[in-house]
Tab-separated table of C-alpha atoms and ligand atoms in Angstrom:
chain	number	residue	atom	x	y	z
F	963	UNK	CA	0.109	0.169	0.018
F	964	UNK	CA	1.224	3.541	-0.725
F	965	UNK	CA	0.428	7.139	-0.183
F	966	UNK	CA	0.601	9.789	-2.571
F	967	UNK	CA	0.701	12.793	0.063
F	968	UNK	CA	-0.127	13.498	3.772
F	969	UNK	CA	-3.293	15.695	4.002
F	970	UNK	CA	-5.172	16.335	7.069
F	971	UNK	CA	-8.638	15.744	6.429
F	972	UNK	CA	-8.714	13.040	3.983
F	973	UNK	CA	-7.091	9.692	3.730
F	974	UNK	CA	-5.299	8.532	0.591
F	975	UNK	CA	-3.910	5.143	-0.266
F	976	UNK	CA	-2.713	3.563	-3.911
F	977	UNK	CA	-3.477	-0.427	-4.448
F	978	UNK	CA	-3.766	-2.385	-7.455
F	979	UNK	CA	-3.769	1.277	-9.495
F	980	UNK	CA	-6.779	2.669	-7.400
F	981	UNK	CA	-6.385	5.384	-5.272
F	982	UNK	CA	-9.019	5.704	-2.936
F	983	UNK	CA	-9.640	8.874	-1.178
F	984	UNK	CA	-11.367	8.524	2.298
F	985	UNK	CA	-13.024	11.572	3.744
F	986	UNK	CA	-11.403	11.544	7.453
F	987	UNK	CA	-13.874	13.653	10.180
F	988	UNK	CA	-15.880	10.818	10.961
F	989	UNK	CA	-16.865	12.181	14.343
F	990	UNK	CA	-18.598	15.326	12.352
F	991	UNK	CA	-19.842	12.831	9.463
F	992	UNK	CA	-17.346	13.593	7.468
F	993	UNK	CA	-18.604	17.200	6.738
F	994	UNK	CA	-16.826	19.134	3.781
F	995	UNK	CA	-14.653	21.932	5.061
F	996	UNK	CA	-13.114	24.270	2.606
F	997	UNK	CA	-9.705	22.805	3.037
F	998	UNK	CA	-11.153	18.997	3.078
F	999	UNK	CA	-12.391	19.871	-0.800
F	1000	UNK	CA	-8.782	21.649	-2.296
F	1001	UNK	CA	-7.002	18.575	-0.327
F	1002	UNK	CA	-9.411	16.172	-2.375
F	1003	UNK	CA	-9.128	18.303	-5.438
F	1004	UNK	CA	-5.008	18.289	-5.028
F	1005	UNK	CA	-5.057	14.746	-4.928
F	1006	UNK	CA	-7.336	14.368	-7.715
F	1007	UNK	CA	-4.778	16.319	-9.640
F	1008	UNK	CA	-2.115	14.488	-8.612
F	1009	UNK	CA	-3.462	11.597	-9.219
F	1010	UNK	CA	-3.403	12.610	-12.825
F	1011	UNK	CA	0.257	12.640	-13.746
F	1012	UNK	CA	1.045	9.308	-11.919
F	1013	UNK	CA	0.830	6.843	-14.244
F	1014	UNK	CA	0.152	4.094	-11.746
F	1015	UNK	CA	-3.327	5.191	-10.981
F	1016	UNK	CA	-5.672	4.127	-13.173
F	1017	UNK	CA	-8.848	5.035	-11.438
F	1018	UNK	CA	-9.824	6.955	-8.196
F	1019	UNK	CA	-12.328	5.778	-5.203
F	1020	UNK	CA	-13.995	8.397	-3.691
F	1021	UNK	CA	-15.529	7.421	0.065
F	1022	UNK	CA	-15.908	8.351	3.903
F	1023	UNK	CA	-14.550	6.918	6.885
F	1024	UNK	CA	-17.231	5.081	9.256
F	1025	UNK	CA	-20.081	3.328	8.385
F	1026	UNK	CA	-22.522	6.697	8.879
F	1027	UNK	CA	-21.916	8.971	6.511
F	1028	UNK	CA	-20.407	9.795	2.944
F	1029	UNK	CA	-20.252	13.460	3.596
F	1030	UNK	CA	-23.060	15.042	6.012
F	1031	UNK	CA	-22.909	18.405	3.548
F	1032	UNK	CA	-20.344	21.144	3.612
F	1033	UNK	CA	-19.260	22.185	6.769
F	1034	UNK	CA	-21.977	24.284	8.503
F	1035	UNK	CA	-20.474	25.515	11.359
F	1036	UNK	CA	-17.358	27.197	8.866
F	1037	UNK	CA	-19.806	28.937	6.151
F	1038	UNK	CA	-22.609	30.239	9.112
F	1039	UNK	CA	-21.029	33.409	9.602
F	1040	UNK	CA	-19.914	33.897	5.843
F	1041	UNK	CA	-20.450	37.370	4.054
F	1042	UNK	CA	-21.791	37.402	0.556
F	1043	UNK	CA	-18.189	37.825	-1.147
F	1044	UNK	CA	-17.385	34.749	1.486
F	1045	UNK	CA	-19.923	32.621	0.172
F	1046	UNK	CA	-19.773	33.765	-3.242
F	1047	UNK	CA	-16.053	32.566	-3.154
F	1048	UNK	CA	-17.180	29.084	-1.457
F	1049	UNK	CA	-19.213	28.494	-3.964
F	1050	UNK	CA	-17.354	28.872	-7.000
F	1051	UNK	CA	-14.133	27.385	-5.332
F	1052	UNK	CA	-16.329	24.316	-4.452
F	1053	UNK	CA	-17.673	24.556	-8.168
F	1054	UNK	CA	-13.921	24.255	-9.532
F	1055	UNK	CA	-13.238	21.350	-7.166
F	1056	UNK	CA	-16.410	19.264	-8.391
F	1057	UNK	CA	-15.369	20.339	-12.189
F	1058	UNK	CA	-12.241	19.318	-11.452
F	1059	UNK	CA	-13.148	15.470	-10.373
F	1060	UNK	CA	-15.592	15.492	-13.477
F	1061	UNK	CA	-12.850	16.622	-15.626
F	1062	UNK	CA	-10.735	13.591	-14.250
F	1063	UNK	CA	-9.413	11.538	-17.234
F	1064	UNK	CA	-9.079	8.548	-14.806
F	1065	UNK	CA	-12.389	7.130	-13.499
F	1066	UNK	CA	-13.810	8.613	-10.549
F	1067	UNK	CA	-16.218	6.194	-8.712
F	1068	UNK	CA	-18.066	7.838	-5.456
F	1069	UNK	CA	-18.646	5.038	-2.640
F	1070	UNK	CA	-21.422	6.026	-0.760
F	1071	UNK	CA	-21.355	4.677	2.355
F	1072	UNK	CA	-23.910	6.706	4.101
F	1073	UNK	CA	-25.689	9.950	4.247
F	1074	UNK	CA	-24.523	12.061	1.027
F	1075	UNK	CA	-26.469	15.052	1.744
F	1076	UNK	CA	-26.088	18.291	0.422
F	1077	UNK	CA	-22.226	18.960	-0.340
F	1078	UNK	CA	-22.055	15.304	-0.146
F	1079	UNK	CA	-24.524	14.805	-2.726
F	1080	UNK	CA	-23.309	16.955	-4.857
F	1081	UNK	CA	-19.402	15.659	-4.494
F	1082	UNK	CA	-21.005	11.914	-5.409
F	1083	UNK	CA	-22.857	13.634	-8.446
F	1084	UNK	CA	-19.709	15.167	-9.581
F	1085	UNK	CA	-17.981	11.410	-9.739
F	1086	UNK	CA	-18.671	9.423	-13.219
F	1087	UNK	CA	-20.236	6.935	-11.192
F	1088	UNK	CA	-22.104	6.110	-7.666
F	1089	UNK	CA	-22.227	3.122	-6.005
F	1090	UNK	CA	-24.600	3.004	-2.806
F	1091	UNK	CA	-24.083	0.791	0.028
F	1092	UNK	CA	-27.527	-0.050	1.625
F	1093	UNK	CA	-27.486	2.407	4.215
F	1094	UNK	CA	-26.826	5.357	2.051
F	1095	UNK	CA	-29.167	8.324	2.194
F	1096	UNK	CA	-29.163	11.181	-0.542
F	1097	UNK	CA	-30.339	14.593	-0.596
F	1098	UNK	CA	-29.883	18.124	-0.919
F	1099	UNK	CA	-31.354	19.987	2.377
F	1100	UNK	CA	-30.211	23.341	1.483
F	1101	UNK	CA	-33.683	24.236	1.678
F	1102	UNK	CA	-33.655	23.957	5.189
F	1103	UNK	CA	-30.943	26.440	5.847
F	1104	UNK	CA	-32.129	29.159	3.393
F	1105	UNK	CA	-29.767	28.868	1.075
F	1106	UNK	CA	-29.864	26.976	-2.743
F	1107	UNK	CA	-27.059	24.112	-3.237
F	1108	UNK	CA	-23.832	25.729	-4.055
F	1109	UNK	CA	-21.648	23.101	-5.459
F	1110	UNK	CA	-23.454	22.300	-8.922
F	1111	UNK	CA	-26.634	20.229	-6.851
F	1112	UNK	CA	-29.145	21.631	-9.296
F	1113	UNK	CA	-27.237	21.312	-12.593
F	1114	UNK	CA	-25.765	17.822	-11.737
F	1115	UNK	CA	-29.503	16.593	-10.264
F	1116	UNK	CA	-31.393	17.505	-13.403
F	1117	UNK	CA	-28.690	15.799	-15.359
F	1118	UNK	CA	-28.964	12.284	-13.341
F	1119	UNK	CA	-32.277	12.057	-12.748
F	1120	UNK	CA	-33.891	14.662	-15.237
F	1121	UNK	CA	-35.900	18.183	-13.993
F	1122	UNK	CA	-39.239	16.328	-12.746
F	1123	UNK	CA	-37.778	14.608	-9.907
F	1124	UNK	CA	-34.849	16.850	-9.309
F	1125	UNK	CA	-36.943	19.794	-8.733
F	1126	UNK	CA	-39.151	17.671	-6.147
F	1127	UNK	CA	-35.920	16.511	-4.528
F	1128	UNK	CA	-34.399	20.372	-4.642
F	1129	UNK	CA	-37.490	22.190	-3.299
F	1130	UNK	CA	-38.495	19.858	-0.540
F	1131	UNK	CA	-35.085	18.947	0.674
F	1132	UNK	CA	-36.452	15.619	1.190
F	1133	UNK	CA	-33.736	12.298	1.683
F	1134	UNK	CA	-33.950	9.166	-0.609
F	1135	UNK	CA	-32.655	5.718	0.619
F	1136	UNK	CA	-30.094	4.077	-1.505
F	1137	UNK	CA	-32.928	1.821	-3.251
F	1138	UNK	CA	-35.023	5.319	-4.795
F	1139	UNK	CA	-31.852	6.393	-5.748
F	1140	UNK	CA	-30.959	3.464	-7.729
F	1141	UNK	CA	-34.386	3.667	-9.600
F	1142	UNK	CA	-33.805	6.963	-10.124
F	1143	UNK	CA	-30.653	7.044	-11.672
F	1144	UNK	CA	-28.847	8.734	-9.192
F	1145	UNK	CA	-26.417	5.747	-8.206
F	1146	UNK	CA	-25.444	2.808	-10.136
F	1147	UNK	CA	-25.554	-0.170	-8.167
F	1148	UNK	CA	-26.288	-0.642	-4.192
F	1149	UNK	CA	-24.532	-3.466	-2.339
F	1150	UNK	CA	-24.000	-4.276	1.088
F	1151	UNK	CA	-21.761	-1.856	2.947
F	1152	UNK	CA	-19.196	-4.833	3.052
F	1153	UNK	CA	-19.061	-5.163	-0.738
F	1154	UNK	CA	-18.827	-1.303	-1.833
F	1155	UNK	CA	-15.265	-1.029	-1.773
F	1156	UNK	CA	-14.749	-4.520	-3.653
F	1157	UNK	CA	-17.464	-3.451	-6.139
F	1158	UNK	CA	-15.972	-0.188	-7.129
F	1159	UNK	CA	-12.544	-1.687	-7.574
F	1160	UNK	CA	-14.077	-4.500	-9.774
F	1161	UNK	CA	-15.472	-1.753	-11.967
F	1162	UNK	CA	-12.191	0.135	-12.162
F	1163	UNK	CA	-10.345	-3.109	-12.395
F	1164	UNK	CA	-12.282	-3.771	-15.661
F	1165	UNK	CA	-11.744	-0.331	-17.048
F	1166	UNK	CA	-8.400	-0.492	-15.950
F	1167	UNK	CA	-8.188	-3.411	-19.060
F	1168	UNK	CA	-9.578	-0.624	-21.370
F	1169	UNK	CA	-7.075	1.942	-23.276
F	1170	UNK	CA	-6.593	4.836	-21.161
F	1171	UNK	CA	-6.164	7.210	-24.002
F	1172	UNK	CA	-9.723	6.146	-25.164
F	1173	UNK	CA	-11.236	6.177	-21.668
F	1174	UNK	CA	-10.198	9.785	-21.302
F	1175	UNK	CA	-11.640	10.883	-24.457
F	1176	UNK	CA	-14.968	8.848	-23.633
F	1177	UNK	CA	-14.718	11.050	-20.692
F	1178	UNK	CA	-14.408	13.946	-22.288
F	1179	UNK	CA	-17.289	13.842	-24.627
F	1180	UNK	CA	-20.034	12.746	-22.271
F	1181	UNK	CA	-18.680	15.822	-20.156
F	1182	UNK	CA	-19.586	18.288	-23.430
F	1183	UNK	CA	-22.967	16.724	-24.051
F	1184	UNK	CA	-23.927	19.163	-20.723
F	1185	UNK	CA	-21.438	22.289	-21.701
F	1186	UNK	CA	-23.580	25.099	-23.000
F	1187	UNK	CA	-21.694	26.558	-26.199
F	1188	UNK	CA	-19.903	23.412	-26.399
F	1189	UNK	CA	-20.797	21.057	-29.351
F	1190	UNK	CA	-20.502	17.188	-28.018
F	1191	UNK	CA	-20.645	15.633	-31.554
F	1192	UNK	CA	-17.823	18.171	-33.066
F	1193	UNK	CA	-15.561	16.859	-29.519
F	1194	UNK	CA	-16.260	13.060	-30.884
F	1195	UNK	CA	-15.329	13.734	-34.119
F	1196	UNK	CA	-12.215	15.015	-32.910
F	1197	UNK	CA	-11.171	12.833	-30.282
F	1198	UNK	CA	-12.081	9.945	-32.790
F	1199	UNK	CA	-9.737	11.165	-35.436
F	1200	UNK	CA	-7.041	12.290	-32.554
F	1201	UNK	CA	-7.143	8.799	-31.248
F	1202	UNK	CA	-5.511	7.575	-34.687
F	1203	UNK	CA	-2.227	8.703	-33.621
F	1204	UNK	CA	-2.221	6.946	-30.357
F	1205	UNK	CA	-0.326	4.192	-29.349
F	1206	UNK	CA	-3.159	2.843	-27.646
F	1207	UNK	CA	-5.143	2.700	-31.250
F	1208	UNK	CA	-2.090	1.000	-32.727
F	1209	UNK	CA	-2.096	-1.597	-29.698
F	1210	UNK	CA	-6.341	-2.058	-29.675
F	1211	UNK	CA	-6.383	-2.806	-33.329
F	1212	UNK	CA	-2.883	-4.718	-33.564
F	1213	UNK	CA	-3.974	-7.034	-30.853
F	1214	UNK	CA	-7.421	-8.047	-32.204
F	1215	UNK	CA	-6.137	-8.553	-35.666
F	1216	UNK	CA	-3.346	-11.109	-34.100
F	1217	UNK	CA	-6.429	-12.384	-31.977
F	1218	UNK	CA	-4.458	-11.230	-28.956
F	1219	UNK	CA	-4.983	-9.428	-25.465
F	1220	UNK	CA	-4.269	-5.456	-26.121
F	1221	UNK	CA	-1.379	-4.201	-23.007
F	1222	UNK	CA	-2.077	-0.802	-23.763
F	1223	UNK	CA	0.612	1.810	-23.105
F	1224	UNK	CA	-1.783	4.423	-22.323
F	1225	UNK	CA	-0.534	7.059	-24.769
M	1049	COA	N1	-21.785	20.912	8.957
M	1049	COA	C1	-21.197	20.682	9.913
M	1049	COA	N2	-21.758	19.747	11.262
M	1049	COA	C2	-21.780	18.374	11.177
M	1049	COA	C3	-22.916	18.714	9.427
M	1049	COA	C4	-22.714	19.465	8.557
M	1049	COA	N3	-23.205	19.167	7.230
M	1049	COA	N4	-23.393	17.249	9.340
M	1049	COA	C5	-23.156	17.004	11.132
M	1049	COA	N5	-22.559	17.255	11.133
M	1049	COA	C6	-22.092	17.337	12.710
M	1049	COA	C7	-23.280	17.540	13.846
M	1049	COA	O1	-23.078	18.755	14.410
M	1049	COA	C8	-22.637	16.532	15.229
M	1049	COA	O2	-21.207	17.524	15.542
M	1049	COA	P1	-20.961	17.528	17.351
M	1049	COA	O3	-21.142	15.837	17.438
M	1049	COA	O4	-19.968	17.947	17.406
M	1049	COA	O5	-22.455	17.850	17.748
M	1049	COA	C9	-22.084	15.058	14.686
M	1049	COA	O6	-21.926	15.541	12.943
M	1049	COA	C10	-22.724	14.127	14.220
M	1049	COA	O7	-24.194	14.648	13.865
M	1049	COA	P2	-25.021	14.661	14.507
M	1049	COA	O8	-26.327	15.367	13.772
M	1049	COA	O9	-25.533	14.102	15.686
M	1049	COA	O10	-26.266	13.232	13.774
M	1049	COA	P3	-27.651	12.583	13.494
M	1049	COA	O11	-27.403	11.143	13.263
M	1049	COA	O12	-28.589	12.683	15.039
M	1049	COA	O13	-28.151	13.224	12.328
M	1049	COA	C11	-27.736	14.160	9.975
M	1049	COA	C12	-27.731	13.050	10.791
M	1049	COA	C13	-26.869	13.950	8.735
M	1049	COA	C14	-29.368	14.059	9.453
M	1049	COA	C15	-27.767	15.356	10.704
M	1049	COA	O14	-26.414	15.310	10.991
M	1049	COA	C16	-27.897	16.943	9.604
M	1049	COA	O15	-29.258	17.251	9.070
M	1049	COA	N6	-26.543	17.317	9.324
M	1049	COA	C17	-26.836	18.244	7.836
M	1049	COA	C18	-27.301	17.764	6.823
M	1049	COA	C19	-27.518	18.946	6.026
M	1049	COA	O16	-28.090	19.911	6.174
M	1049	COA	N7	-26.467	19.173	5.084
M	1049	COA	C20	-26.059	20.326	4.063
M	1049	COA	C21	-25.179	21.452	4.466
M	1049	COA	S1	-25.204	22.636	3.164
């Protein structure tokens, strides 16, 4: 087991090509401070350059919470300017995760509320344990979600259900989240990390170049003023000059398994 850096609010370890980032404030249900978010961002950025890392799991410590939201005690007395900066910086963190060219899976091991739900939603996939709960309760605090929740909830579950969840602040359980498409799978708590590892292990046998390009194309579907179809045409053409493409096609034509160099 390797560690890539030392952080205060998160734990990181690398095992079999997977970086696991664990939010480490169990006594506060892993509530997200500004510093915690910057640490997550730093770990994800660092992982992009580390060729030993093929995928990332984001999870919470303990068995009760993934993250019960942004840390309310930290922002309760913020000015308008501080709050605007908090939101903009939070968006930057969430966008960094969403734009990671290495797949990021949220292993949702309990409450994913407010900023915790937003953090899960910016990951490429969400796997939930049976005890997980999702919700955007910000309306109870007198604010709208500020880390992209109003937008990504619509993207994941559609406007109709998103409006209900965002306006009522209601929490939903893991099975309901599965029915809505908010999560990909629901498993027991014991199976949570193994399931995430299994998915990442499968993806790690694919071309890292192609995986990164698929993520870019998917993300462009949701970007205003960007044409995702044009992006796909560009990425498809550019793939042909990569070693991964040579390896993938050669392996197919010679009836062998590919061993992708990832460039
Ligand atoms: N910010 C700061 N602290 C938080 C927190 C948050 N978002 N969520 C939980 N905590 C802290 C609690 O204050 C408590 O700390 P304390 O032991 O020092 O008093 C600790 O975590 C445990 O939480 P507690 O409320 O006692 O657990 P519970 O099982 O009774 O309730 C929740 C769990 C998730 C229902 C409840 O903690 C909650 O509603 N949290 C806030 C959810 C929210 O509004 N998130 C959106 C924020 S933008």
